[in-house]
Amino acid sequence: MYKYAGIIINNEASQVDKIFTYKISDIMLSDIALGQRVKVPFGLGNKFIDGYVLELYEHIEENYKMKYIKEICDKFTVLTNEDITLIKKMKEKYICTYLECIKLFLPKGITKGMKQKTSSFVFINNKLSLKYSKNPYKAIYEFIEANNGTYTKSELSKKFDFSLSSINTLIKNDVLKAEDKILNRFNSKVYEAYEEKVLNTIQEAAISRITTSKKNKFLIHGITGSGKTEIYMKLVSLMIKENKESIILVPEIALTPQMVERFKGRFGKDIAVFHSKLSDGERYDEWLRIKNKKVKVAVGARSAIFLPFSNLGLIVIDEEHESSYKSEVSPKYDAVEIGIMKSNILGCKLILGSATPDIKSFYKAKHNEFDLITINERADGAKLPEMTVVDMRQELLSGNKSMFSRSLLFNIEEALNKKEQIILFLNRRGHSTFVSCRECGYVFKCDNCDISLTYHHNSKKLVCHYCGKTMKPLSVCPKCNSKYVKYFGAGTEKIEQEIKLKFKGARTIRMDADTTKRKEDYEKIYESFKNGNADILIGTQMIAKGLDFKNVTLVGVIAADLTLNLPDYRASERTFQLISQVAGRAGRGSKEGKVIIQTYSPENLAIRAAAANDYLGFYDNEISMRKIMEYPPFTKLLLINMGSKKEDELIKYSEKIGLKLKMDLNNFDKIKMLGPCPSVISKIKEVYRWHILLKGEITIELAENIKKSIHEILKSDYNEIRVSLDINPVSLL
Ligand code: ADP
Ligand code: ZN
Ligand code: ZN
């Protein structure tokens, strides 16, 4: 019999991030269970507060006066034993608090005491007696008879003009009755049926490998259109047959409407859809629907990986290389890593799918951590588009100073004449600006880190955001002596203006952060372009994902260099992935597609490999670079972000923390510390930002110690410095 419980208190302060022991009163002994939400007295005032039971003990040394649990809150446990195992691992891995982890598993509504929404509906209770056999009673009775339990009292009087007092009279006399019914807040829209396809032999082979293999983690490396989605759906239906549940993760629900359409179309309304745009009520209802075993499948963005299924058999992570699987707030988890941990804990199958797998994932597949399944053919027989790389340095030499190459202009003209559609893609991100020579393509980089230097307008200096090294930009190219050294950085707006000048009468539409501020904007632009209301779609990476427009025959990548020169060790990988993805937007219909990639570094391997559809070639080169430069997967990174509204204080404390860590790390020769230095985006919303980057064999203990050191420095002096730790950050922005 358990007499004591280890409890995490629902309080954000980091001092209470530990397991507190409480006594279980005799009347609660038979009901208490791991994963329950309970109310406990806490603090000096013994205020009652929510807590979560993470541990149970039979005996304990009672060396202080222990408090009793006050009550158990819900009829169900909010966490399973496996969730608790995962929470404990996550806390260590992501250097965060228990509570931050627990919150990922619960909808807000639970702690807010939310209830399912109910309304009172009118039903028939008894036969109509003689007394009420005339109108208006007769009419009301007959209407309810035909619509038993469908309408509420107010609906009946408002919509159908029945008198409220007559309805009340009938209820009072037991002819009718009003009863509460649960209203579902989730989307129960019915989608067009999406018929099951007869799988081809490649798809069949993948299915049989996945179902029979002793391994339970798989990476499907299949080109766009190779029929991966059909494989996922087949696996889901096999799971349903075995009474097992499935989670399908997609990068962003709003950007992948097709996936939800297909799953709902195939499996009906009994699919939960989960994403960040749901209201608290919708989220709560969906969560409860899964908890109550009403659905077996969920499609969602990264947070859906924590949904409370009780018999999970399958996790699919589509487009597994996407950075949106990484959380930007604490816990800074990566859904792919959580998928791996869950698969280990539960023994369920994990399927990662991508046309351009994350280098880390492919490395794991090569080293037998995942079973690798490769598909090189399109399922519907469509051809891959023809890709051309244009050397922008040549354009300049020939006197073309515009941002469009002659070849791109020519092809736009031609597509417009044929009434076909065009996508122009500018992979600009954040405020990152690098400096390069337009004549020879030379880019100013840091010697230590092989990372492009970022130009800071305020200080007029070039900064390496890995190690903090700064230099003055030269006005002459150190490689070719050209004076044509420039900052890079055009926006989609500028492109649109130029296109309008060059092609009078062409209808353009823009999709970027500015034009998609509201929830429905994205869909509007998408529909408008799909319906042919514009000839040219100009956009940022937003347009790179899953869009399927049959009439698009030309895709132009305006400046491949923009991602290539991000201050990030994954810049090449990002470039390869982005080019491959946008290229996949061309020629999806019966017409053949063309892709034109403009760049100042046509010899770059990421660009060449992307243009040649050569993932393996790209991987081999990239993995050897990572090894030489000591970047993941060969080492770990720990990014320490610091922010404050007061710049002086921030700099002072960043340096203090830097010094302390340097001393702490003195004995660890396998760890390098870079910085402190200003972040790439050195100020966001009045908050100045600095960071320190650690590189090397960062163990869980070391990370914990670093966290403690930082707390010690900050706690004693100042509390306006916000610090966050990120193990294996996806970017340094
Ligand atoms: P991916 O997810 O790999 O990009 P999809 O599953 O979307 O590929 O398939 C690409 C296209 O091929 C879709 O239009 C799909 O309907 C079609 N398709 C997939 N599998 C088959 C099949 N076995 N027979 C016929 N068409 C298929
Ligand atoms: Zn030059
Ligand atoms: Zn550097």
Tab-separated table of N, CA, C and O in Angstrom, residues 154-203:
chain	number	residue	atom	x	y	z
A	154	SER	N	-34.488	27.815	-26.774
A	154	SER	CA	-34.368	29.133	-27.396
A	154	SER	C	-34.304	29.021	-28.915
A	154	SER	O	-34.824	29.859	-29.634
A	155	GLU	N	-33.698	27.949	-29.407
A	155	GLU	CA	-33.675	27.749	-30.861
A	155	GLU	C	-35.099	27.566	-31.383
A	155	GLU	O	-35.476	28.099	-32.425
A	156	LEU	N	-35.898	26.787	-30.623
A	156	LEU	CA	-37.265	26.523	-31.057
A	156	LEU	C	-38.073	27.821	-31.145
A	156	LEU	O	-38.822	28.029	-32.097
A	157	SER	N	-37.843	28.694	-30.171
A	157	SER	CA	-38.639	29.919	-30.200
A	157	SER	C	-38.061	30.939	-31.176
A	157	SER	O	-38.789	31.626	-31.866
A	158	LYS	N	-36.737	30.981	-31.274
A	158	LYS	CA	-36.141	31.977	-32.178
A	158	LYS	C	-36.234	31.543	-33.632
A	158	LYS	O	-36.718	32.274	-34.483
A	159	LYS	N	-35.765	30.329	-33.902
A	159	LYS	CA	-35.691	29.870	-35.292
A	159	LYS	C	-37.072	29.546	-35.852
A	159	LYS	O	-37.356	29.777	-37.015
A	160	PHE	N	-37.923	28.909	-35.005
A	160	PHE	CA	-39.169	28.364	-35.560
A	160	PHE	C	-40.423	29.072	-35.043
A	160	PHE	O	-41.534	28.649	-35.293
A	161	ASP	N	-40.173	30.112	-34.257
A	161	ASP	CA	-41.295	30.950	-33.850
A	161	ASP	C	-42.318	30.278	-32.933
A	161	ASP	O	-43.472	30.698	-32.883
A	162	PHE	N	-41.927	29.197	-32.259
A	162	PHE	CA	-42.848	28.608	-31.286
A	162	PHE	C	-42.789	29.439	-30.010
A	162	PHE	O	-41.729	29.955	-29.657
A	163	SER	N	-43.913	29.526	-29.309
A	163	SER	CA	-43.890	30.387	-28.127
A	163	SER	C	-43.185	29.696	-26.961
A	163	SER	O	-43.424	28.519	-26.675
A	164	LEU	N	-42.345	30.441	-26.322
A	164	LEU	CA	-41.543	29.894	-25.235
A	164	LEU	C	-42.427	29.436	-24.084
A	164	LEU	O	-42.190	28.386	-23.477
A	165	SER	N	-43.466	30.204	-23.795
A	165	SER	CA	-44.315	29.829	-22.661
A	165	SER	C	-45.077	28.537	-22.953
A	165	SER	O	-45.286	27.710	-22.066
A	166	SER	N	-45.484	28.315	-24.212
A	166	SER	CA	-46.170	27.056	-24.539
A	166	SER	C	-45.224	25.874	-24.368
A	166	SER	O	-45.600	24.814	-23.867
A	167	ILE	N	-43.973	26.068	-24.791
A	167	ILE	CA	-42.984	24.984	-24.628
A	167	ILE	C	-42.816	24.679	-23.136
A	167	ILE	O	-42.842	23.511	-22.724
A	168	ASN	N	-42.703	25.741	-22.353
A	168	ASN	CA	-42.537	25.554	-20.905
A	168	ASN	C	-43.732	24.839	-20.273
A	168	ASN	O	-43.561	23.989	-19.400
A	169	THR	N	-44.907	25.176	-20.736
A	169	THR	CA	-46.108	24.513	-20.221
A	169	THR	C	-46.047	23.016	-20.490
A	169	THR	O	-46.312	22.178	-19.624
A	170	LEU	N	-45.653	22.655	-21.710
A	170	LEU	CA	-45.580	21.231	-22.067
A	170	LEU	C	-44.522	20.508	-21.236
A	170	LEU	O	-44.684	19.351	-20.863
A	171	ILE	N	-43.442	21.223	-20.951
A	171	ILE	CA	-42.389	20.600	-20.130
A	171	ILE	C	-42.894	20.417	-18.700
A	171	ILE	O	-42.728	19.350	-18.102
A	172	LYS	N	-43.541	21.453	-18.201
A	172	LYS	CA	-44.060	21.397	-16.826
A	172	LYS	C	-45.042	20.242	-16.660
A	172	LYS	O	-45.104	19.585	-15.626
A	173	ASN	N	-45.795	19.939	-17.724
A	173	ASN	CA	-46.791	18.876	-17.645
A	173	ASN	C	-46.286	17.533	-18.167
A	173	ASN	O	-47.071	16.662	-18.562
A	174	ASP	N	-44.949	17.404	-18.219
A	174	ASP	CA	-44.306	16.125	-18.577
A	174	ASP	C	-44.583	15.611	-19.978
A	174	ASP	O	-44.371	14.428	-20.267
A	175	VAL	N	-45.118	16.465	-20.842
A	175	VAL	CA	-45.303	16.028	-22.227
A	175	VAL	C	-43.944	16.059	-22.934
A	175	VAL	O	-43.550	15.135	-23.632
A	176	LEU	N	-43.217	17.133	-22.694
A	176	LEU	CA	-41.859	17.250	-23.230
A	176	LEU	C	-40.885	17.255	-22.066
A	176	LEU	O	-41.272	17.446	-20.924
A	177	LYS	N	-39.617	17.017	-22.372
A	177	LYS	CA	-38.607	17.179	-21.329
A	177	LYS	C	-37.371	17.866	-21.931
A	177	LYS	O	-37.103	17.756	-23.134
A	178	ALA	N	-36.662	18.593	-21.084
A	178	ALA	CA	-35.422	19.243	-21.529
A	178	ALA	C	-34.258	18.528	-20.850
A	178	ALA	O	-34.254	18.346	-19.639
A	179	GLU	N	-33.299	18.071	-21.677
A	179	GLU	CA	-32.157	17.352	-21.104
A	179	GLU	C	-30.837	17.882	-21.645
A	179	GLU	O	-30.748	18.283	-22.805
A	180	ASP	N	-29.810	17.808	-20.793
A	180	ASP	CA	-28.489	18.285	-21.207
A	180	ASP	C	-27.818	17.317	-22.176
A	180	ASP	O	-27.889	16.105	-21.997
A	181	LYS	N	-27.213	17.883	-23.186
A	181	LYS	CA	-26.461	17.074	-24.136
A	181	LYS	C	-25.101	17.755	-24.351
A	181	LYS	O	-25.016	18.974	-24.363
A	182	ILE	N	-24.034	16.957	-24.508
A	182	ILE	CA	-22.696	17.539	-24.711
A	182	ILE	C	-22.561	18.089	-26.127
A	182	ILE	O	-22.937	17.438	-27.100
A	183	LEU	N	-22.070	19.297	-26.206
A	183	LEU	CA	-21.806	19.894	-27.513
A	183	LEU	C	-20.330	19.713	-27.817
A	183	LEU	O	-19.485	20.023	-26.992
A	184	ASN	N	-20.023	19.239	-29.008
A	184	ASN	CA	-18.620	19.066	-29.355
A	184	ASN	C	-18.064	20.320	-29.981
A	184	ASN	O	-18.642	20.858	-30.911
A	185	ARG	N	-16.925	20.765	-29.466
A	185	ARG	CA	-16.343	21.984	-29.997
A	185	ARG	C	-15.352	21.686	-31.113
A	185	ARG	O	-14.837	22.586	-31.724
A	186	PHE	N	-15.089	20.409	-31.368
A	186	PHE	CA	-14.119	20.136	-32.426
A	186	PHE	C	-14.794	20.189	-33.797
A	186	PHE	O	-16.008	20.129	-33.918
A	187	ASN	N	-13.973	20.311	-34.799
A	187	ASN	CA	-14.443	20.447	-36.171
A	187	ASN	C	-14.972	19.104	-36.684
A	187	ASN	O	-14.243	18.149	-36.837
A	188	SER	N	-16.293	19.048	-36.946
A	188	SER	CA	-16.830	17.769	-37.425
A	188	SER	C	-17.244	17.877	-38.883
A	188	SER	O	-18.097	17.151	-39.369
A	189	LYS	N	-16.631	18.813	-39.584
A	189	LYS	CA	-16.878	18.995	-41.012
A	189	LYS	C	-16.622	17.682	-41.764
A	189	LYS	O	-15.684	16.951	-41.467
A	190	VAL	N	-17.498	17.393	-42.717
A	190	VAL	CA	-17.327	16.163	-43.486
A	190	VAL	C	-16.546	16.472	-44.763
A	190	VAL	O	-16.847	17.423	-45.471
A	191	TYR	N	-15.513	15.703	-45.019
A	191	TYR	CA	-14.669	15.938	-46.184
A	191	TYR	C	-15.036	14.977	-47.314
A	191	TYR	O	-15.586	13.912	-47.089
A	192	GLU	N	-14.694	15.403	-48.517
A	192	GLU	CA	-14.914	14.580	-49.686
A	192	GLU	C	-14.129	13.265	-49.534
A	192	GLU	O	-12.984	13.284	-49.092
A	193	ALA	N	-14.763	12.156	-49.911
A	193	ALA	CA	-14.097	10.859	-49.731
A	193	ALA	C	-12.797	10.802	-50.522
A	193	ALA	O	-12.718	11.292	-51.639
A	194	TYR	N	-11.761	10.242	-49.926
A	194	TYR	CA	-10.482	10.076	-50.607
A	194	TYR	C	-10.243	8.571	-50.720
A	194	TYR	O	-9.865	7.905	-49.760
A	195	GLU	N	-10.520	8.083	-51.929
A	195	GLU	CA	-10.535	6.637	-52.144
A	195	GLU	C	-9.171	5.985	-51.892
A	195	GLU	O	-8.135	6.566	-52.195
A	196	GLU	N	-9.225	4.768	-51.387
A	196	GLU	CA	-7.998	4.013	-51.171
A	196	GLU	C	-7.384	3.643	-52.526
A	196	GLU	O	-8.104	3.293	-53.455
A	197	LYS	N	-6.069	3.772	-52.647
A	197	LYS	CA	-5.412	3.427	-53.916
A	197	LYS	C	-4.891	1.981	-53.848
A	197	LYS	O	-4.615	1.475	-52.765
A	198	VAL	N	-4.784	1.373	-55.011
A	198	VAL	CA	-4.104	0.080	-55.046
A	198	VAL	C	-2.615	0.392	-54.994
A	198	VAL	O	-2.093	1.091	-55.863
A	199	LEU	N	-1.944	-0.088	-53.961
A	199	LEU	CA	-0.537	0.274	-53.799
A	199	LEU	C	0.318	-0.375	-54.876
A	199	LEU	O	0.051	-1.490	-55.319
A	200	ASN	N	1.355	0.333	-55.298
A	200	ASN	CA	2.279	-0.266	-56.254
A	200	ASN	C	3.273	-1.164	-55.507
A	200	ASN	O	3.283	-1.196	-54.278
A	201	THR	N	4.099	-1.861	-56.264
A	201	THR	CA	4.956	-2.870	-55.617
A	201	THR	C	5.953	-2.243	-54.644
A	201	THR	O	6.287	-2.838	-53.613
A	202	ILE	N	6.413	-1.027	-54.978
A	202	ILE	CA	7.372	-0.357	-54.085
A	202	ILE	C	6.705	-0.025	-52.755
A	202	ILE	O	7.264	-0.250	-51.674
A	203	GLN	N	5.474	0.476	-52.844
A	203	GLN	CA	4.742	0.809	-51.622
A	203	GLN	C	4.452	-0.449	-50.806
A	203	GLN	O	4.597	-0.455	-49.581
